[in-house]
Amino acid sequence: MTFDITPDWKKKLNHELEKPYFKELLEFVSAEYEANDCFPHPDNIFKAFELSSFEETKVVIIGQDPYHGYGQAHGLCFSVQPETKVPPSLVNIFKEISDDLGTPLPGHGNLKHWAEQGVLMLNATLTVRAGQAGSHQGKGWEKFTDAVISTLSDERENLVFLLWGGPAQKKGRKIDSNKHLVLTSGHPSPLAANRGYWFGNKHFSKTNEFLRSIGKEPIAW
């Protein structure tokens, strides 16, 4: 199995890719994929970077683990493949978008069109073993994705970071809020949403208002 990341991201992250921990991480992932069913497909592990280049990224959404069920994960946090039933958290995301922007609910849960507009949908951990949530945590992915977030925060300006839930907010605590718009709320999972921590955050209209204010195209959510 080979692992690769797009040239523009590789240029920005080359120092990280050469570190011993990252090489050990790729060895671990390669062995896991050979011995077990793992997600996403190897071609999609770095899909978020492929679809949203470093310079074209406008919005960053931070998730946790890839989906660990068959036919779901494809490299973008919260997104599922078109033929897959929309998971509960994504249902709540769609409801908030509809309430916030007055748009109809979509018929599928594939968010590739967000990525193609500059939304980097980054999980903290980029791989997982089938049926075992969190099985690839603590192996090095978190260090790598921390470096991604730090590089974006340090080298870009006027990005929008959407941090939903405690883990995402903790992961984003070093983001420079003087340079970027950082929006926080509860997680869109039913547990948090039903307790009033998600609905009404208006993150999608706030994001678009900010992008317009700096002369950027808004996201067609």
mmCIF file of C-alpha atoms in Angstrom:
data_model
loop_
_atom_site.group_PDB
_atom_site.id
_atom_site.type_symbol
_atom_site.label_atom_id
_atom_site.label_comp_id
_atom_site.label_asym_id
_atom_site.label_seq_id
_atom_site.Cartn_x
_atom_site.Cartn_y
_atom_site.Cartn_z
ATOM 1 C CA MET A 1 0.000 0.000 0.000
ATOM 2 C CA THR A 2 1.254 3.467 -0.855
ATOM 3 C CA PHE A 3 0.251 6.696 0.817
ATOM 4 C CA ASP A 4 0.450 10.046 -0.851
ATOM 5 C CA ILE A 5 -0.718 13.590 -0.305
ATOM 6 C CA THR A 6 -1.196 16.269 -2.936
ATOM 7 C CA PRO A 7 1.848 18.390 -3.884
ATOM 8 C CA ASP A 8 0.674 21.701 -2.425
ATOM 9 C CA TRP A 9 -0.079 20.139 0.952
ATOM 10 C CA LYS A 10 3.111 18.072 0.809
ATOM 11 C CA LYS A 11 5.119 21.262 0.350
ATOM 12 C CA LYS A 12 3.527 22.771 3.468
ATOM 13 C CA LEU A 13 3.714 19.603 5.557
ATOM 14 C CA ASN A 14 6.946 18.068 4.308
ATOM 15 C CA HIS A 15 8.689 18.605 7.642
ATOM 16 C CA GLU A 16 5.901 16.660 9.340
ATOM 17 C CA LEU A 17 5.838 13.859 6.787
ATOM 18 C CA GLU A 18 9.533 13.218 7.396
ATOM 19 C CA LYS A 19 9.241 12.811 11.155
ATOM 20 C CA PRO A 20 9.749 9.330 12.647
ATOM 21 C CA TYR A 21 6.259 9.210 14.170
ATOM 22 C CA PHE A 22 4.627 9.719 10.765
ATOM 23 C CA LYS A 23 6.640 6.944 9.151
ATOM 24 C CA GLU A 24 5.692 4.661 12.063
ATOM 25 C CA LEU A 25 2.058 5.703 11.646
ATOM 26 C CA LEU A 26 2.039 4.745 7.964
ATOM 27 C CA GLU A 27 3.618 1.398 8.787
ATOM 28 C CA PHE A 28 0.889 0.772 11.369
ATOM 29 C CA VAL A 29 -1.885 1.785 8.965
ATOM 30 C CA SER A 30 -0.461 -0.349 6.172
ATOM 31 C CA ALA A 31 -0.357 -3.388 8.464
ATOM 32 C CA GLU A 32 -3.897 -2.704 9.687
ATOM 33 C CA TYR A 33 -5.267 -2.535 6.153
ATOM 34 C CA GLU A 34 -3.526 -5.778 5.229
ATOM 35 C CA ALA A 35 -4.824 -7.649 8.283
ATOM 36 C CA ASN A 36 -8.303 -6.137 8.722
ATOM 37 C CA ASP A 37 -11.119 -4.356 6.954
ATOM 38 C CA CYS A 38 -10.426 -0.654 7.479
ATOM 39 C CA PHE A 39 -11.944 2.598 6.309
ATOM 40 C CA PRO A 40 -11.863 4.678 4.246
ATOM 41 C CA HIS A 41 -10.518 2.987 1.117
ATOM 42 C CA PRO A 42 -6.749 3.649 0.875
ATOM 43 C CA ASP A 43 -7.297 5.948 -2.097
ATOM 44 C CA ASN A 44 -9.512 8.160 0.091
ATOM 45 C CA ILE A 45 -7.392 8.488 3.238
ATOM 46 C CA PHE A 46 -6.133 11.910 2.130
ATOM 47 C CA LYS A 47 -9.219 12.782 0.061
ATOM 48 C CA ALA A 48 -9.942 15.925 2.122
ATOM 49 C CA PHE A 49 -6.580 17.352 1.068
ATOM 50 C CA GLU A 50 -7.049 16.334 -2.547
ATOM 51 C CA LEU A 51 -10.377 18.154 -2.848
ATOM 52 C CA SER A 52 -9.463 21.274 -0.871
ATOM 53 C CA SER A 53 -5.967 22.552 -1.600
ATOM 54 C CA PHE A 54 -3.988 24.555 0.937
ATOM 55 C CA GLU A 55 -4.428 27.856 -0.877
ATOM 56 C CA GLU A 56 -8.084 27.303 -1.794
ATOM 57 C CA THR A 57 -9.267 26.264 1.666
ATOM 58 C CA LYS A 58 -11.718 28.792 3.078
ATOM 59 C CA VAL A 59 -13.494 26.819 5.811
ATOM 60 C CA VAL A 60 -12.258 24.054 8.112
ATOM 61 C CA ILE A 61 -14.573 21.565 9.826
ATOM 62 C CA ILE A 62 -12.951 19.310 12.412
ATOM 63 C CA GLY A 63 -14.401 15.854 13.060
ATOM 64 C CA GLN A 64 -13.143 12.927 15.126
ATOM 65 C CA ASP A 65 -13.085 9.415 13.608
ATOM 66 C CA PRO A 66 -14.081 8.193 10.162
ATOM 67 C CA TYR A 67 -17.339 6.245 10.081
ATOM 68 C CA HIS A 68 -16.558 2.603 10.877
ATOM 69 C CA GLY A 69 -19.467 0.990 9.010
ATOM 70 C CA TYR A 70 -19.259 -0.477 5.534
ATOM 71 C CA GLY A 71 -19.939 1.875 2.632
ATOM 72 C CA GLN A 72 -19.831 5.059 4.690
ATOM 73 C CA ALA A 73 -16.448 6.796 5.095
ATOM 74 C CA HIS A 74 -14.759 8.305 2.066
ATOM 75 C CA GLY A 75 -12.235 10.712 3.556
ATOM 76 C CA LEU A 76 -14.378 13.738 4.462
ATOM 77 C CA CYS A 77 -15.597 14.189 8.035
ATOM 78 C CA PHE A 78 -19.382 13.866 8.508
ATOM 79 C CA SER A 79 -19.833 12.942 4.819
ATOM 80 C CA VAL A 80 -21.027 9.564 3.565
ATOM 81 C CA GLN A 81 -21.151 7.999 0.143
ATOM 82 C CA PRO A 82 -24.249 8.879 -1.914
ATOM 83 C CA GLU A 83 -25.994 5.513 -1.605
ATOM 84 C CA THR A 84 -25.559 5.384 2.190
ATOM 85 C CA LYS A 85 -28.278 6.288 4.691
ATOM 86 C CA VAL A 86 -27.617 9.749 6.157
ATOM 87 C CA PRO A 87 -26.262 9.339 9.719
ATOM 88 C CA PRO A 88 -28.052 11.097 12.624
ATOM 89 C CA SER A 89 -25.414 13.813 13.140
ATOM 90 C CA LEU A 90 -25.490 14.711 9.466
ATOM 91 C CA VAL A 91 -29.294 14.774 9.544
ATOM 92 C CA ASN A 92 -29.028 17.421 12.257
ATOM 93 C CA ILE A 93 -26.447 19.366 10.251
ATOM 94 C CA PHE A 94 -28.840 19.402 7.303
ATOM 95 C CA LYS A 95 -31.736 20.508 9.526
ATOM 96 C CA GLU A 96 -29.689 23.420 10.845
ATOM 97 C CA ILE A 97 -28.660 24.429 7.326
ATOM 98 C CA SER A 98 -32.291 24.311 6.234
ATOM 99 C CA ASP A 99 -33.461 26.368 9.225
ATOM 100 C CA ASP A 100 -30.561 28.795 8.905
ATOM 101 C CA LEU A 101 -30.617 29.380 5.158
ATOM 102 C CA GLY A 102 -34.140 28.354 4.180
ATOM 103 C CA THR A 103 -32.903 25.671 1.809
ATOM 104 C CA PRO A 104 -34.473 22.225 1.239
ATOM 105 C CA LEU A 105 -33.051 19.118 2.854
ATOM 106 C CA PRO A 106 -30.740 17.221 0.461
ATOM 107 C CA GLY A 107 -31.474 13.714 -0.705
ATOM 108 C CA HIS A 108 -28.093 12.211 0.200
ATOM 109 C CA GLY A 109 -25.209 12.733 2.602
ATOM 110 C CA ASN A 110 -22.265 13.157 0.240
ATOM 111 C CA LEU A 111 -20.529 16.458 1.021
ATOM 112 C CA LYS A 112 -17.990 16.372 -1.792
ATOM 113 C CA HIS A 113 -19.491 19.587 -3.210
ATOM 114 C CA TRP A 114 -18.529 21.381 0.019
ATOM 115 C CA ALA A 115 -14.923 20.218 -0.327
ATOM 116 C CA GLU A 116 -14.807 21.362 -3.935
ATOM 117 C CA GLN A 117 -15.704 24.871 -2.746
ATOM 118 C CA GLY A 118 -12.835 25.035 -0.262
ATOM 119 C CA VAL A 119 -14.275 23.368 2.827
ATOM 120 C CA LEU A 120 -11.587 21.163 4.402
ATOM 121 C CA MET A 121 -13.437 18.401 6.261
ATOM 122 C CA LEU A 122 -10.724 17.033 8.510
ATOM 123 C CA ASN A 123 -11.091 14.165 10.938
ATOM 124 C CA ALA A 124 -8.661 14.089 13.861
ATOM 125 C CA THR A 125 -7.951 10.460 12.963
ATOM 126 C CA LEU A 126 -7.949 9.572 9.276
ATOM 127 C CA THR A 127 -8.446 5.797 9.435
ATOM 128 C CA VAL A 128 -10.373 3.241 11.492
ATOM 129 C CA ARG A 129 -10.854 -0.512 11.707
ATOM 130 C CA ALA A 130 -14.270 -1.766 10.597
ATOM 131 C CA GLY A 131 -16.778 -1.828 13.451
ATOM 132 C CA GLN A 132 -14.293 -0.497 16.008
ATOM 133 C CA ALA A 133 -14.666 3.218 16.642
ATOM 134 C CA GLY A 134 -11.460 4.856 17.823
ATOM 135 C CA SER A 135 -9.325 1.842 16.921
ATOM 136 C CA HIS A 136 -6.663 3.961 15.189
ATOM 137 C CA GLN A 137 -6.552 6.715 17.790
ATOM 138 C CA GLY A 138 -3.283 7.372 19.585
ATOM 139 C CA LYS A 139 -1.139 6.066 16.737
ATOM 140 C CA GLY A 140 0.012 9.404 15.344
ATOM 141 C CA TRP A 141 -2.868 10.728 13.271
ATOM 142 C CA GLU A 142 -3.689 13.312 15.934
ATOM 143 C CA LYS A 143 -0.166 14.750 15.773
ATOM 144 C CA PHE A 144 -0.420 14.998 12.010
ATOM 145 C CA THR A 145 -3.818 16.687 11.988
ATOM 146 C CA ASP A 146 -2.716 19.067 14.762
ATOM 147 C CA ALA A 147 0.130 20.070 12.451
ATOM 148 C CA VAL A 148 -2.337 20.627 9.599
ATOM 149 C CA ILE A 149 -4.467 22.916 11.763
ATOM 150 C CA SER A 150 -1.439 24.816 13.071
ATOM 151 C CA THR A 151 -0.076 25.314 9.563
ATOM 152 C CA LEU A 152 -3.402 26.689 8.365
ATOM 153 C CA SER A 153 -3.687 28.961 11.390
ATOM 154 C CA ASP A 154 -0.126 30.258 11.086
ATOM 155 C CA GLU A 155 0.237 30.618 7.322
ATOM 156 C CA ARG A 156 -3.242 31.606 6.199
ATOM 157 C CA GLU A 157 -5.570 34.465 7.172
ATOM 158 C CA ASN A 158 -9.346 34.874 7.334
ATOM 159 C CA LEU A 159 -10.272 31.219 7.441
ATOM 160 C CA VAL A 160 -13.455 30.030 9.138
ATOM 161 C CA PHE A 161 -13.007 27.191 11.644
ATOM 162 C CA LEU A 162 -16.157 25.324 12.677
ATOM 163 C CA LEU A 163 -15.579 23.521 15.972
ATOM 164 C CA TRP A 164 -18.519 21.357 16.974
ATOM 165 C CA GLY A 165 -18.348 19.647 20.351
ATOM 166 C CA GLY A 166 -15.705 19.431 23.049
ATOM 167 C CA PRO A 167 -13.092 17.320 21.209
ATOM 168 C CA ALA A 168 -13.104 19.635 18.174
ATOM 169 C CA GLN A 169 -12.872 22.718 20.382
ATOM 170 C CA LYS A 170 -9.980 21.202 22.301
ATOM 171 C CA LYS A 171 -8.209 20.311 19.072
ATOM 172 C CA GLY A 172 -8.681 23.842 17.807
ATOM 173 C CA ARG A 173 -7.559 25.656 20.946
ATOM 174 C CA LYS A 174 -4.330 26.898 19.317
ATOM 175 C CA ILE A 175 -6.066 28.496 16.341
ATOM 176 C CA ASP A 176 -5.282 32.220 16.213
ATOM 177 C CA SER A 177 -8.710 33.837 16.608
ATOM 178 C CA ASN A 178 -7.186 37.231 15.838
ATOM 179 C CA LYS A 179 -6.522 36.062 12.273
ATOM 180 C CA HIS A 180 -9.471 33.732 11.746
ATOM 181 C CA LEU A 181 -13.170 33.398 12.506
ATOM 182 C CA VAL A 182 -13.639 30.570 15.007
ATOM 183 C CA LEU A 183 -17.243 29.423 15.526
ATOM 184 C CA THR A 184 -18.076 26.923 18.269
ATOM 185 C CA SER A 185 -21.186 25.042 19.317
ATOM 186 C CA GLY A 186 -22.285 21.695 20.635
ATOM 187 C CA HIS A 187 -21.883 18.610 18.483
ATOM 188 C CA PRO A 188 -24.676 17.832 16.003
ATOM 189 C CA SER A 189 -25.142 14.344 17.460
ATOM 190 C CA PRO A 190 -28.694 13.651 18.694
ATOM 191 C CA LEU A 191 -27.510 13.586 22.311
ATOM 192 C CA ALA A 192 -26.129 17.122 22.181
ATOM 193 C CA ALA A 193 -28.625 18.500 19.685
ATOM 194 C CA ASN A 194 -31.634 17.331 21.684
ATOM 195 C CA ARG A 195 -30.231 19.106 24.735
ATOM 196 C CA GLY A 196 -30.159 22.407 22.892
ATOM 197 C CA TYR A 197 -26.437 22.587 22.132
ATOM 198 C CA TRP A 198 -26.628 22.466 18.336
ATOM 199 C CA PHE A 199 -29.732 23.901 16.730
ATOM 200 C CA GLY A 200 -29.824 27.632 16.193
ATOM 201 C CA ASN A 201 -26.049 28.159 16.004
ATOM 202 C CA LYS A 202 -26.437 29.665 12.502
ATOM 203 C CA HIS A 203 -22.875 28.708 11.645
ATOM 204 C CA PHE A 204 -23.662 28.392 7.951
ATOM 205 C CA SER A 205 -25.064 31.891 7.475
ATOM 206 C CA LYS A 206 -22.354 33.339 9.737
ATOM 207 C CA THR A 207 -19.703 31.627 7.635
ATOM 208 C CA ASN A 208 -21.125 32.997 4.413
ATOM 209 C CA GLU A 209 -21.531 36.507 5.831
ATOM 210 C CA PHE A 210 -17.874 36.474 6.837
ATOM 211 C CA LEU A 211 -16.720 35.174 3.465
ATOM 212 C CA ARG A 212 -18.668 37.865 1.659
ATOM 213 C CA SER A 213 -17.193 40.507 3.980
ATOM 214 C CA ILE A 214 -13.668 39.590 2.852
ATOM 215 C CA GLY A 215 -14.575 39.325 -0.819
ATOM 216 C CA LYS A 216 -14.788 35.539 -1.013
ATOM 217 C CA GLU A 217 -17.504 33.462 -2.609
ATOM 218 C CA PRO A 218 -19.939 32.041 -0.018
ATOM 219 C CA ILE A 219 -20.388 28.300 0.298
ATOM 220 C CA ALA A 220 -23.378 26.694 -1.414
ATOM 221 C CA TRP A 221 -24.250 24.522 1.555
#
